[in-house]
Amino acid sequence: TTTQIIQRHSVSHAGSHTAPHSGSHGHGGSHSSSGGSTLLGYIGIDTIIEQMRKKTMKTGFDFNIMVVGHSGLGKSTLVNTLFKSQVSRRSAGWARDEKIPKTVEIKAVSHVIEEGGVKMKLTVVDTPGFGDQINNDNCWEPISKYINEQYEKFLKEEVNITRKKRIPDTRVHCCLYFISPTGHSLRQLDTEFMKRLSHSVNIIPVIAKADTLTIEERQEFKQRVRKELEMSGIEFYPQKEFDDDMEDKSDNDKIREAMPFAVVGSDKEYQVNGKRVLGRKTAWGIVEVENPNHCEFAQLRDFLIRSHLQDLKEVTHNIHYETYRAKRLNENGGLHPISSAETQESNL
Amino acid sequence: TTTQIIQRHSVSHAGSHTAPHSGSHGHGGSHSSSGGSTLLGYIGIDTIIEQMRKKTMKTGFDFNIMVVGHSGLGKSTLVNTLFKSQVSRRSAGWARDEKIPKTVEIKAVSHVIEEGGVKMKLTVVDTPGFGDQINNDNCWEPISKYINEQYEKFLKEEVNITRKKRIPDTRVHCCLYFISPTGHSLRQLDTEFMKRLSHSVNIIPVIAKADTLTIEERQEFKQRVRKELEMSGIEFYPQKEFDDDMEDKSDNDKIREAMPFAVVGSDKEYQVNGKRVLGRKTAWGIVEVENPNHCEFAQLRDFLIRSHLQDLKEVTHNIHYETYRAKRLNENGGLHPISSAETQESNL
C-alpha cells in the first residue's frame, strides 16, 4: 500500500456556483485538451457546505450555557435577553421569591429554540447560592463537580461498545461569570473561581448591571478588571493559545481587549422614537439594552451567539473534554469499553 | 441536578438574516411587553451555519474513493472525469502500459483539490489485478483487508490517550464498482464481491463504458442488473435502512430506481456547437459525457459529489466504522487506550 501525496493547488473556477445542480459549468476556451492536470468544468466540491447545512437543519444542535455569580446580579434576565425567550430557570416555574439556598445548587433547564429553520437545544445551568453564604469557602466545588460529571457522561458514552449515533451533549460550552459592578476591583471569590475553573470550562466574564456605572467608571473598572485577571494569570475565553491562525488572533485580540463586556439585560419592551426596544425605564431615561451607545450587551451577544458559538463548542470538545479524558484514562489505567448489557455504573 | 425539558416551538422570525452583525432586527409592534415567552428581536441561532462554513473553509475535508473492476473498464478515466483532474494513479506517474499484476494490489494516490475556496483531500484507491486472473478466487480479500485496516487505524487513534485534534481519515467512503457492459447479466465475481463487501463499505455499482450499449440495451441491462442485485440481497449505497426520514427516502428511492448509472468517462475536450465539452469522438459522432441525453455520467456526478458526499462520509463513520469497532471491541475483550509513549503495535 503506497500513498503518494501530490499537493496541488486549485482547480478553482472564478465565480460562485449557486446552482450546483445545473449542468452547464463549462468555461470554454481557457483549457487545453492535451493532458493538462485540470479538465474543463465545475466539479462541485464546494457543495459540501450546502450538504452540511442541510444536515444541520435536520438535526439541530446542543448548546449549554452556565451562569455563575451571586444573587441579584441579573443572571436570569441576561440569559433571557440573550436568547430572546424566557429560558432561565426562574422563568420556567421557579418562584421569583424562592429563598436563597444554604449551599450552592445546580439547576439545569432546557428549551428548544428555532430560528431561521435551525433548532438549538439550549440548556441554561444556574448555580443559585454561589457567593451568597457567610462563608463561601469551596463554593466552586459543586460547580466544578457538575462540569466534570458531564465530561464523564460523555466519556462513558464514547467508550461504550454500542454507541449512539449522536452522543447527547450536556457538557458546559460556556460559563458566563457575573462580576459585581462595584467600580472597585474583583473580589477574592471572583479570582478564585476563575483560576480554578478556567482550565476546565470556557469562562466569559461579564460586568453585570452596568447601568449603575457612568461611562468613565465603566472604562476604568473594565481596565482594572482586565489588569487583575492578567495579574492572576486567568485565561478566559477566547484563550490566546487556541487561536487557530493570524486572522483568528486578530479577531480575538479585539474581543479580548474589549472584555469583560459591561452589560444590562431586560425583558421589558418600550417605545423609543417609534421603535420598540428592550430596555429599562428610569425617571431620567430609558436604558436600551441593545443600543451599543448604552451598554455592551450587543457586543456580548454578537460574540457569544453570532460569531463564536461553534468555536465555544469546539474548544469544549477539543481542549477541555480532551484534557479531562486524558487525565481520566491515565489515572485509571484506562477505561474499558462497556457493552450495553453491563450496567454503566459498575464499570467505573 | 434537575433537567427540565420544555419543548417549545420557534422564536423564528420571517425572512432570512443575511447580515447577522447588524444590530437592528426589531420587528416592532407584533410582540407584547408583558411576560410572553418570546421577546422581540433576532437572536442569531441560524448564524451557526455560517460559523460552520467558515470552519470548513479553513480546515477542508477528506474524501476517499475506491475503484474496483477488471482492467479495461475505464476506471482511471472515470475518476479523472468526476474530479476534473488527473487524480488517478495512472495519471500520477504510473505507466499506462504497466503489466497487470499477478495478484490484486492496492494503490492509493492523494491530491488536494480546491474549488470555491473549499479544499478537499481526495484519495483515489485503485485495485489493479482485480478480476484479471485465470482464477479469481478470494480476490476480494486484499480489498476487504485494506478497508478494515483503515478502520483499525482510525480506531487506534480514537482510543489513544493523547489524541489528534482531527483524526486523519483514510477510511474508504465510497467504493465504485465497475460492471462490464456485456448487455447480458452480472458475473459471479460481481455478485460475490458486492455480497461480501456491502456491509463494510458504501458500494456504488456503475455500468462502465456505456457507449457500447444502445438506449434499449442500456435500459434492459440496467433493469436486469437491478433485479439480480435484489435477488442476491445486495444492499448498495444509498441503503434503504439508512434513510433518515421521508424526504430522504423519497430522494433516495428515485436514485435507487435509476441505478446503476450507465456511464462514459473522458479527459478529452471537443468543440460541439461552439461549446467545449468532454467527450469521445467516433466516426459517427461525439459522445458528450456530461450530456444527460448521451449517458448517465452527470447523474452519477451529481449524486456522488453534489448531493451525497457528506452522507457517504457520515454513513461510513456512523454505520460501517461503528460496526467494525463494535465487532473489534467485542472479540478482543476491549481495546485499551494507548498512551503515546507506548508503541501502537504492541498493544493490539
CSV table of C-alpha atoms in Angstrom, one decimal, chain A residues 1-13 15 17 19-26 28-33 35-49 51-58 61 80-87 89 92-94 106-121 123 146 149-150 157-165 242 244-245 247-248 251 266-270 275-278 290 301-311 313-314 317-319 321-322 325-327 329-330 333-337 339, chain B residues 1-13 15 17 19-26 28-33 35-49 51-58 61 80-87 89 92-94 106-121 123 146 149-150 157-165 242 244-245 247-248 251 266-270 275-278 290 301-311 313-314 317-319 321-322 325-327 329-330 333-337 339:
chain,number,residue,atom,x,y,z
A,1,THR,CA,0.0,0.0,0.0
A,2,THR,CA,1.6,3.2,-1.1
A,3,THR,CA,0.2,6.6,-0.5
A,4,GLN,CA,1.6,9.2,-2.8
A,5,ILE,CA,0.8,12.8,-1.7
A,6,ILE,CA,0.8,15.2,-4.5
A,7,GLN,CA,-0.1,18.6,-3.2
A,8,ARG,CA,-1.9,20.5,-5.9
A,9,HIS,CA,-3.4,23.9,-5.9
A,10,SER,CA,-6.8,24.8,-7.1
A,11,VAL,CA,-8.9,23.5,-9.9
A,12,SER,CA,-10.9,26.5,-8.8
A,13,HIS,CA,-13.1,28.5,-11.1
A,15,GLY,CA,-17.4,32.9,-9.5
A,17,HIS,CA,-21.8,28.4,-8.1
A,19,ALA,CA,-26.9,26.4,-8.7
A,20,PRO,CA,-24.7,23.4,-8.3
A,21,HIS,CA,-27.2,21.1,-10.0
A,22,SER,CA,-27.3,22.9,-13.3
A,23,GLY,CA,-25.2,21.0,-15.8
A,24,SER,CA,-23.5,23.8,-17.7
A,25,HIS,CA,-20.4,25.0,-16.0
A,26,GLY,CA,-18.1,24.9,-19.0
A,28,GLY,CA,-14.9,27.3,-22.8
A,29,GLY,CA,-11.6,28.2,-24.3
A,30,SER,CA,-9.4,28.6,-21.3
A,31,HIS,CA,-8.3,24.9,-21.1
A,32,SER,CA,-6.3,22.8,-23.4
A,33,SER,CA,-7.4,19.4,-24.3
A,35,GLY,CA,-3.2,16.2,-20.9
A,36,GLY,CA,-3.1,19.2,-18.6
A,37,SER,CA,-3.8,18.3,-15.0
A,38,THR,CA,-7.0,20.3,-15.0
A,39,LEU,CA,-10.1,19.5,-17.1
A,40,LEU,CA,-12.8,21.9,-18.0
A,41,GLY,CA,-15.8,22.4,-15.9
A,42,TYR,CA,-17.2,22.6,-12.4
A,43,ILE,CA,-16.7,19.7,-10.0
A,44,GLY,CA,-18.9,20.6,-7.1
A,45,ILE,CA,-16.5,20.3,-4.1
A,46,ASP,CA,-17.9,23.4,-2.6
A,47,THR,CA,-21.4,21.9,-2.4
A,48,ILE,CA,-20.2,20.1,0.7
A,49,ILE,CA,-21.1,23.4,2.6
A,51,GLN,CA,-24.8,19.4,2.2
A,52,MET,CA,-23.6,20.2,5.7
A,53,ARG,CA,-26.2,23.0,6.1
A,54,LYS,CA,-29.0,20.6,5.1
A,55,LYS,CA,-27.8,18.1,7.7
A,56,THR,CA,-27.6,20.7,10.4
A,57,MET,CA,-31.1,22.0,9.6
A,58,LYS,CA,-32.4,18.4,10.1
A,61,PHE,CA,-27.5,21.3,17.7
A,80,ASN,CA,-33.5,35.7,28.7
A,81,THR,CA,-32.3,38.8,26.9
A,82,LEU,CA,-29.6,36.9,25.1
A,83,PHE,CA,-31.9,34.2,23.8
A,84,LYS,CA,-35.0,36.5,23.4
A,85,SER,CA,-37.1,34.0,25.4
A,86,GLN,CA,-37.9,33.0,28.9
A,87,VAL,CA,-35.2,30.4,29.0
A,89,ARG,CA,-34.8,28.6,35.4
A,92,ALA,CA,-39.6,28.1,33.9
A,93,GLY,CA,-41.6,28.0,37.0
A,94,TRP,CA,-39.3,28.6,39.9
A,106,ILE,CA,-27.0,23.3,40.3
A,107,LYS,CA,-30.3,23.7,38.3
A,108,ALA,CA,-30.4,22.9,34.6
A,109,VAL,CA,-33.4,23.8,32.4
A,110,SER,CA,-33.6,23.0,28.7
A,111,HIS,CA,-35.6,24.6,25.8
A,112,VAL,CA,-35.7,24.1,22.1
A,113,ILE,CA,-35.5,27.4,20.2
A,114,GLU,CA,-35.8,27.5,16.5
A,115,GLU,CA,-34.8,30.4,14.3
A,116,GLY,CA,-34.3,30.5,10.5
A,117,GLY,CA,-35.1,26.8,10.4
A,118,VAL,CA,-32.3,25.9,12.8
A,119,LYS,CA,-33.1,24.2,16.0
A,120,MET,CA,-31.0,24.7,19.1
A,121,LYS,CA,-31.5,22.7,22.2
A,123,THR,CA,-29.7,24.3,28.4
A,146,TYR,CA,-21.1,19.3,37.7
A,149,GLU,CA,-19.7,14.9,35.6
A,150,GLN,CA,-20.8,16.0,32.1
A,157,GLU,CA,-20.9,7.1,26.1
A,158,GLU,CA,-17.9,7.4,23.9
A,159,VAL,CA,-16.2,4.2,25.1
A,160,ASN,CA,-19.4,2.1,25.0
A,161,ILE,CA,-19.3,-0.7,22.5
A,162,THR,CA,-22.7,0.1,21.1
A,163,ARG,CA,-22.7,3.9,20.8
A,164,LYS,CA,-25.5,6.3,20.0
A,165,LYS,CA,-25.2,7.9,16.5
A,242,PHE,CA,-6.2,28.4,21.0
A,244,ASP,CA,-6.0,28.9,15.1
A,245,ASP,CA,-4.3,31.4,12.8
A,247,GLU,CA,-6.9,36.0,11.3
A,248,ASP,CA,-8.3,34.3,14.4
A,251,ASP,CA,-10.3,39.0,15.6
A,266,SER,CA,-34.1,43.4,30.2
A,267,ASP,CA,-37.2,41.5,29.2
A,268,LYS,CA,-39.4,44.6,29.0
A,269,GLU,CA,-40.2,46.5,25.8
A,270,TYR,CA,-40.5,50.2,25.4
A,275,LYS,CA,-39.4,51.7,17.5
A,276,ARG,CA,-39.9,49.0,20.2
A,277,VAL,CA,-36.8,48.2,22.1
A,278,LEU,CA,-35.8,46.1,25.1
A,290,GLU,CA,-29.3,46.5,22.5
A,301,ARG,CA,-24.5,38.7,22.1
A,302,ASP,CA,-22.7,39.1,18.7
A,303,PHE,CA,-19.6,37.5,20.2
A,304,LEU,CA,-21.3,34.7,22.1
A,305,ILE,CA,-24.0,33.7,19.6
A,306,ARG,CA,-23.3,35.1,16.2
A,307,SER,CA,-19.5,34.6,15.8
A,308,HIS,CA,-18.2,32.2,18.4
A,309,LEU,CA,-20.9,29.7,19.3
A,310,GLN,CA,-19.5,27.0,17.1
A,311,ASP,CA,-16.0,27.7,18.4
A,313,LYS,CA,-18.5,24.0,21.3
A,314,GLU,CA,-15.2,23.0,19.5
A,317,HIS,CA,-14.7,19.2,22.8
A,318,ASN,CA,-11.2,19.5,21.5
A,319,ILE,CA,-9.5,21.1,24.6
A,321,TYR,CA,-13.0,17.5,27.2
A,322,GLU,CA,-9.7,16.0,25.9
A,325,ARG,CA,-10.4,12.4,29.1
A,326,ALA,CA,-6.6,12.1,29.1
A,327,LYS,CA,-6.4,12.7,32.9
A,329,LEU,CA,-7.6,7.5,31.3
A,330,ASN,CA,-4.2,8.0,32.8
A,333,GLY,CA,-5.2,2.6,33.9
A,334,GLY,CA,-7.6,3.0,31.1
A,335,LEU,CA,-11.4,3.0,30.9
A,336,HIS,CA,-12.7,-0.2,29.4
A,337,PRO,CA,-15.3,-0.3,26.7
A,339,SER,CA,-21.2,-3.4,26.4
B,1,THR,CA,-29.4,18.3,39.3
B,2,THR,CA,-32.7,18.5,37.6
B,3,THR,CA,-33.1,18.8,33.8
B,4,GLN,CA,-36.5,20.1,32.8
B,5,ILE,CA,-37.2,19.6,29.1
B,6,ILE,CA,-39.7,22.2,27.8
B,7,GLN,CA,-40.2,21.6,24.1
B,8,ARG,CA,-41.0,24.9,22.6
B,9,HIS,CA,-41.6,25.9,19.0
B,10,SER,CA,-40.0,28.7,17.2
B,11,VAL,CA,-38.9,32.1,18.2
B,12,SER,CA,-38.5,32.2,14.5
B,13,HIS,CA,-38.8,35.4,12.5
B,15,GLY,CA,-37.1,36.4,6.4
B,17,HIS,CA,-30.9,37.4,8.1
B,19,ALA,CA,-26.3,40.5,7.8
B,20,PRO,CA,-26.3,38.9,11.2
B,21,HIS,CA,-24.0,41.5,12.7
B,22,SER,CA,-26.2,44.4,12.1
B,23,GLY,CA,-27.9,45.4,15.2
B,24,SER,CA,-31.4,46.3,14.1
B,25,HIS,CA,-33.6,43.3,13.9
B,26,GLY,CA,-36.6,44.7,15.7
B,28,GLY,CA,-41.9,46.4,16.0
B,29,GLY,CA,-45.5,46.0,17.1
B,30,SER,CA,-46.0,42.3,16.9
B,31,HIS,CA,-44.9,41.5,20.4
B,32,SER,CA,-46.3,42.3,23.7
B,33,SER,CA,-44.1,43.6,26.5
B,35,GLY,CA,-44.2,38.3,30.1
B,36,GLY,CA,-44.8,36.3,26.9
B,37,SER,CA,-42.3,33.6,26.3
B,38,THR,CA,-40.9,35.3,23.3
B,39,LEU,CA,-39.1,38.7,23.3
B,40,LEU,CA,-38.8,40.9,20.3
B,41,GLY,CA,-35.8,40.7,18.0
B,42,TYR,CA,-33.4,38.4,16.3
B,43,ILE,CA,-31.2,36.0,18.3
B,44,GLY,CA,-28.8,34.7,15.7
B,45,ILE,CA,-29.2,30.9,16.1
B,46,ASP,CA,-29.1,30.4,12.4
B,47,THR,CA,-25.6,32.0,12.1
B,48,ILE,CA,-24.3,28.6,13.3
B,49,ILE,CA,-24.4,27.6,9.6
B,51,GLN,CA,-19.8,29.7,11.5
B,52,MET,CA,-19.6,26.1,10.4
B,53,ARG,CA,-19.0,27.2,6.8
B,54,LYS,CA,-16.1,29.3,7.9
B,55,LYS,CA,-14.5,26.5,9.9
B,56,THR,CA,-14.9,24.1,6.9
B,57,MET,CA,-13.3,26.7,4.6
B,58,LYS,CA,-10.3,26.7,6.9
B,61,PHE,CA,-12.1,17.8,4.4
B,80,ASN,CA,-10.4,11.8,-13.7
B,81,THR,CA,-13.7,12.9,-15.3
B,82,LEU,CA,-15.5,13.0,-12.0
B,83,PHE,CA,-12.9,15.2,-10.3
B,84,LYS,CA,-12.0,17.2,-13.5
B,85,SER,CA,-8.3,16.5,-12.8
B,86,GLN,CA,-5.7,13.8,-13.3
B,87,VAL,CA,-6.3,12.3,-9.9
B,89,ARG,CA,-3.0,6.5,-10.1
B,92,ALA,CA,0.2,10.3,-11.3
B,93,GLY,CA,3.2,8.7,-12.9
B,94,TRP,CA,2.3,5.0,-13.3
B,106,ILE,CA,-3.9,-1.8,-3.6
B,107,LYS,CA,-2.6,1.6,-4.7
B,108,ALA,CA,-3.7,4.9,-3.1
B,109,VAL,CA,-2.9,8.3,-4.5
B,110,SER,CA,-3.8,11.6,-2.9
B,111,HIS,CA,-4.4,15.1,-4.2
B,112,VAL,CA,-5.6,18.3,-2.7
B,113,ILE,CA,-8.3,19.9,-4.9
B,114,GLU,CA,-9.7,23.3,-4.2
B,115,GLU,CA,-12.9,24.7,-5.6
B,116,GLY,CA,-14.9,27.7,-4.4
B,117,GLY,CA,-12.4,28.1,-1.6
B,118,VAL,CA,-13.1,24.6,-0.2
B,119,LYS,CA,-10.2,22.2,0.0
B,120,MET,CA,-10.8,18.5,-0.5
B,121,LYS,CA,-8.0,16.0,0.2
B,123,THR,CA,-7.5,9.8,-2.1
B,146,TYR,CA,-7.4,-2.7,3.2
B,149,GLU,CA,-7.1,-1.7,8.1
B,150,GLN,CA,-8.2,1.9,7.6
B,157,GLU,CA,-6.2,6.9,17.0
B,158,GLU,CA,-9.5,7.2,18.7
B,159,VAL,CA,-8.6,5.2,21.7
B,160,ASN,CA,-5.2,6.9,22.2
B,161,ILE,CA,-4.9,8.8,25.4
B,162,THR,CA,-3.4,11.8,23.6
B,163,ARG,CA,-5.5,12.2,20.5
B,164,LYS,CA,-5.0,14.4,17.5
B,165,LYS,CA,-7.5,17.3,17.2
B,242,PHE,CA,-30.3,4.3,6.5
B,244,ASP,CA,-33.2,9.3,7.8
B,245,ASP,CA,-36.7,10.5,7.1
B,247,GLU,CA,-37.8,13.2,2.4
B,248,ASP,CA,-34.6,11.2,2.4
B,251,ASP,CA,-35.0,11.4,-2.8
B,266,SER,CA,-13.3,11.1,-20.9
B,267,ASP,CA,-10.5,13.5,-20.4
B,268,LYS,CA,-10.5,14.9,-23.9
B,269,GLU,CA,-12.2,18.1,-25.0
B,270,TYR,CA,-14.1,18.7,-28.2
B,275,LYS,CA,-19.0,25.0,-26.7
B,276,ARG,CA,-16.1,22.9,-25.4
B,277,VAL,CA,-17.2,19.6,-23.9
B,278,LEU,CA,-15.6,16.5,-22.5
B,290,GLU,CA,-21.8,15.3,-19.4
B,301,ARG,CA,-21.5,13.0,-10.5
B,302,ASP,CA,-24.4,15.0,-9.1
B,303,PHE,CA,-25.3,12.1,-6.8
B,304,LEU,CA,-21.8,11.2,-5.7
B,305,ILE,CA,-20.3,14.7,-5.3
B,306,ARG,CA,-23.1,17.3,-5.2
B,307,SER,CA,-25.8,15.7,-3.1
B,308,HIS,CA,-24.4,12.7,-1.2
B,309,LEU,CA,-20.7,13.3,-0.5
B,310,GLN,CA,-21.3,14.4,3.1
B,311,ASP,CA,-23.7,11.5,3.6
B,313,LYS,CA,-18.8,10.2,4.9
B,314,GLU,CA,-21.4,10.0,7.6
B,317,HIS,CA,-18.5,6.9,10.1
B,318,ASN,CA,-21.8,6.1,11.8
B,319,ILE,CA,-22.5,2.7,10.3
B,321,TYR,CA,-16.9,2.1,11.2
B,322,GLU,CA,-19.2,1.6,14.2
B,325,ARG,CA,-15.5,-1.0,16.1
B,326,ALA,CA,-18.2,-2.9,18.0
B,327,LYS,CA,-17.0,-6.2,16.5
B,329,LEU,CA,-14.1,-4.5,20.9
B,330,ASN,CA,-16.3,-7.5,21.5
B,333,GLY,CA,-12.3,-8.1,25.3
B,334,GLY,CA,-11.8,-4.4,24.7
B,335,LEU,CA,-9.1,-2.3,23.2
B,336,HIS,CA,-7.1,-0.4,25.8
B,337,PRO,CA,-6.3,3.3,25.5
B,339,SER,CA,-0.5,6.5,25.8
